[in-house]
């Protein structure tokens, strides 16, 4: 994901951050499914798929949408 949308001086930070957040959510769902099947080691997944650290750091459920102020 990060290779497909690298951080550059002219990249849209908001779009990229949203993509990283979505990738972290997808990773979390994948890891939960693996754990449900008894496959508990995620280090293999991270290495096999080349998961970037910034995606790994965002792994988890998406935050609830906040109503506009």
Backbone as CSV, one residue per row, in Angstrom:
resi,resn,N_x,N_y,N_z,CA_x,CA_y,CA_z,C_x,C_y,C_z
1,UNK,0.828,-1.179,0.000,0.000,0.000,0.000,0.870,1.239,0.000
2,UNK,1.852,1.310,0.869,2.683,2.499,0.958,3.560,2.670,-0.275
3,UNK,3.932,1.558,-0.883,4.696,1.655,-2.127,3.801,2.179,-3.250
4,UNK,2.533,1.841,-3.194,1.587,2.292,-4.213,1.220,3.763,-4.026
5,UNK,1.378,4.272,-2.832,1.029,5.665,-2.531,2.113,6.245,-1.614
6,UNK,3.321,6.449,-2.162,4.420,6.914,-1.317,4.195,8.332,-0.795
7,UNK,4.788,8.605,0.341,4.701,9.951,0.917,5.688,10.836,0.170
8,UNK,5.181,11.843,-0.494,6.025,12.790,-1.211,5.614,14.195,-0.814
9,UNK,6.399,15.165,-1.243,6.108,16.552,-0.893,4.773,17.018,-1.470
10,UNK,4.384,16.475,-2.624,3.138,16.929,-3.241,1.991,15.933,-3.103
11,UNK,2.154,14.899,-2.262,1.054,13.945,-2.059,0.025,14.544,-1.108
12,UNK,-1.202,14.148,-1.272,-2.283,14.632,-0.417,-2.240,13.856,0.889
13,UNK,-1.807,14.518,1.942,-1.611,13.865,3.244,-2.907,13.262,3.783
14,UNK,-4.017,13.953,3.599,-5.290,13.470,4.133,-5.723,12.176,3.430
15,UNK,-5.570,12.128,2.119,-5.918,10.915,1.378,-5.003,9.775,1.789
16,UNK,-3.706,10.042,1.866,-2.751,8.998,2.219,-2.996,8.474,3.634
17,UNK,-3.255,9.362,4.574,-3.536,8.928,5.947,-4.790,8.056,6.002
18,UNK,-5.778,8.393,5.196,-6.987,7.569,5.130,-6.690,6.180,4.582
19,UNK,-5.814,6.117,3.576,-5.429,4.818,3.010,-4.657,3.976,4.019
20,UNK,-3.761,4.615,4.770,-3.001,3.894,5.799,-3.956,3.391,6.878
21,UNK,-4.925,4.210,7.251,-5.912,3.804,8.251,-6.722,2.599,7.757
22,UNK,-7.154,2.630,6.505,-7.909,1.515,5.929,-7.054,0.253,5.852
23,UNK,-5.784,0.412,5.513,-4.879,-0.744,5.452,-4.683,-1.347,6.839
24,UNK,-4.564,-0.504,7.872,-4.446,-0.991,9.240,-5.681,-1.751,9.683
25,UNK,-6.840,-1.282,9.261,-8.102,-1.958,9.572,-8.172,-3.309,8.857
26,UNK,-7.802,-3.328,7.572,-7.811,-4.586,6.805,-6.837,-5.592,7.408
27,UNK,-5.676,-5.119,7.828,-4.696,-6.000,8.460,-5.274,-6.581,9.743
28,UNK,-5.923,-5.747,10.535,-6.526,-6.201,11.784,-7.570,-7.288,11.530
29,UNK,-8.441,-7.065,10.529,-9.450,-8.071,10.195,-8.795,-9.391,9.775
30,UNK,-7.745,-9.310,8.988,-7.034,-10.500,8.528,-6.410,-11.259,9.694
31,UNK,-5.788,-10.526,10.598,-5.142,-11.150,11.756,-6.185,-11.802,12.670
32,UNK,-7.319,-11.148,12.861,-8.387,-11.719,13.692,-8.891,-13.028,13.074
33,UNK,-9.075,-13.046,11.755,-9.510,-14.266,11.075,-8.491,-15.394,11.262
34,UNK,-7.211,-15.066,11.121,-6.158,-16.077,11.302,-6.172,-16.618,12.729
35,UNK,-6.322,-15.715,13.701,-6.346,-16.147,15.093,-7.553,-17.039,15.367
36,UNK,-8.679,-16.760,14.717,-9.871,-17.592,14.888,-9.623,-19.011,14.366
37,UNK,-8.695,-19.137,13.435,-8.336,-20.455,12.876,-7.167,-21.097,13.624
38,UNK,-6.683,-20.429,14.679,-5.587,-20.972,15.464,-4.205,-20.568,14.971
39,UNK,-4.130,-19.663,14.018,-2.841,-19.188,13.498,-2.495,-17.886,14.210
40,UNK,-1.698,-17.993,15.264,-1.497,-16.863,16.166,-0.274,-16.008,15.890
41,UNK,0.624,-16.438,15.043,1.848,-15.665,14.822,1.659,-14.694,13.674
42,UNK,1.663,-13.394,13.986,1.481,-12.416,12.922,2.810,-11.985,12.306
43,UNK,3.917,-12.310,12.950,5.212,-11.910,12.382,5.418,-12.519,10.999
44,UNK,4.910,-13.718,10.780,5.002,-14.363,9.471,4.213,-13.560,8.430
45,UNK,3.023,-13.121,8.792,2.179,-12.335,7.895,2.862,-11.017,7.549
46,UNK,3.392,-10.358,8.552,4.050,-9.064,8.355,5.233,-9.203,7.402
47,UNK,6.018,-10.246,7.599,7.183,-10.469,6.741,6.751,-10.901,5.338
48,UNK,5.838,-11.850,5.237,5.396,-12.378,3.952,4.795,-11.295,3.058
49,UNK,3.951,-10.458,3.630,3.270,-9.426,2.853,4.001,-8.084,2.864
50,UNK,5.092,-7.983,3.596,5.855,-6.738,3.626,5.053,-5.576,4.191
51,UNK,4.379,-5.822,5.306,3.538,-4.786,5.911,4.423,-3.668,6.460
52,UNK,4.220,-2.433,5.999,5.018,-1.308,6.496,4.713,-1.015,7.967
53,UNK,5.694,-0.469,8.666,5.527,-0.157,10.088,4.372,0.805,10.345
54,UNK,4.166,1.766,9.433,3.088,2.730,9.687,1.711,2.070,9.588
55,UNK,1.579,1.036,8.774,0.317,0.292,8.704,0.169,-0.576,9.951
56,UNK,1.256,-1.218,10.355,1.243,-2.046,11.558,0.861,-1.199,12.779
57,UNK,1.357,0.029,12.827,1.045,0.917,13.949,-0.423,1.322,13.964
58,UNK,-1.072,1.311,12.815,-2.489,1.688,12.720,-3.417,0.480,12.730
59,UNK,-2.875,-0.723,12.958,-3.680,-1.937,12.958,-4.712,-1.873,14.079
60,UNK,-5.970,-2.084,13.727,-7.032,-2.095,14.717,-8.324,-1.608,14.115
61,UNK,-9.362,-1.554,14.944,-10.658,-1.106,14.438,-10.602,0.368,14.041
62,UNK,-11.459,0.733,13.115,-11.540,2.135,12.716,-12.192,2.935,13.826
63,UNK,-11.730,4.161,14.019,-12.380,4.994,15.040,-13.800,5.344,14.603
64,UNK,-14.660,5.541,15.568,-16.033,5.926,15.256,-16.023,7.307,14.598
65,UNK,-16.885,7.461,13.623,-17.005,8.756,12.977,-17.598,9.745,13.974
66,UNK,-16.991,10.885,14.055,-17.479,11.927,14.978,-18.423,12.834,14.217
67,UNK,-19.525,13.214,14.842,-20.429,14.145,14.162,-19.755,15.500,13.992
68,UNK,-20.063,16.202,12.904,-19.449,17.514,12.702,-19.791,18.468,13.843
69,UNK,-18.835,19.277,14.209,-19.045,20.214,15.324,-19.834,21.421,14.910
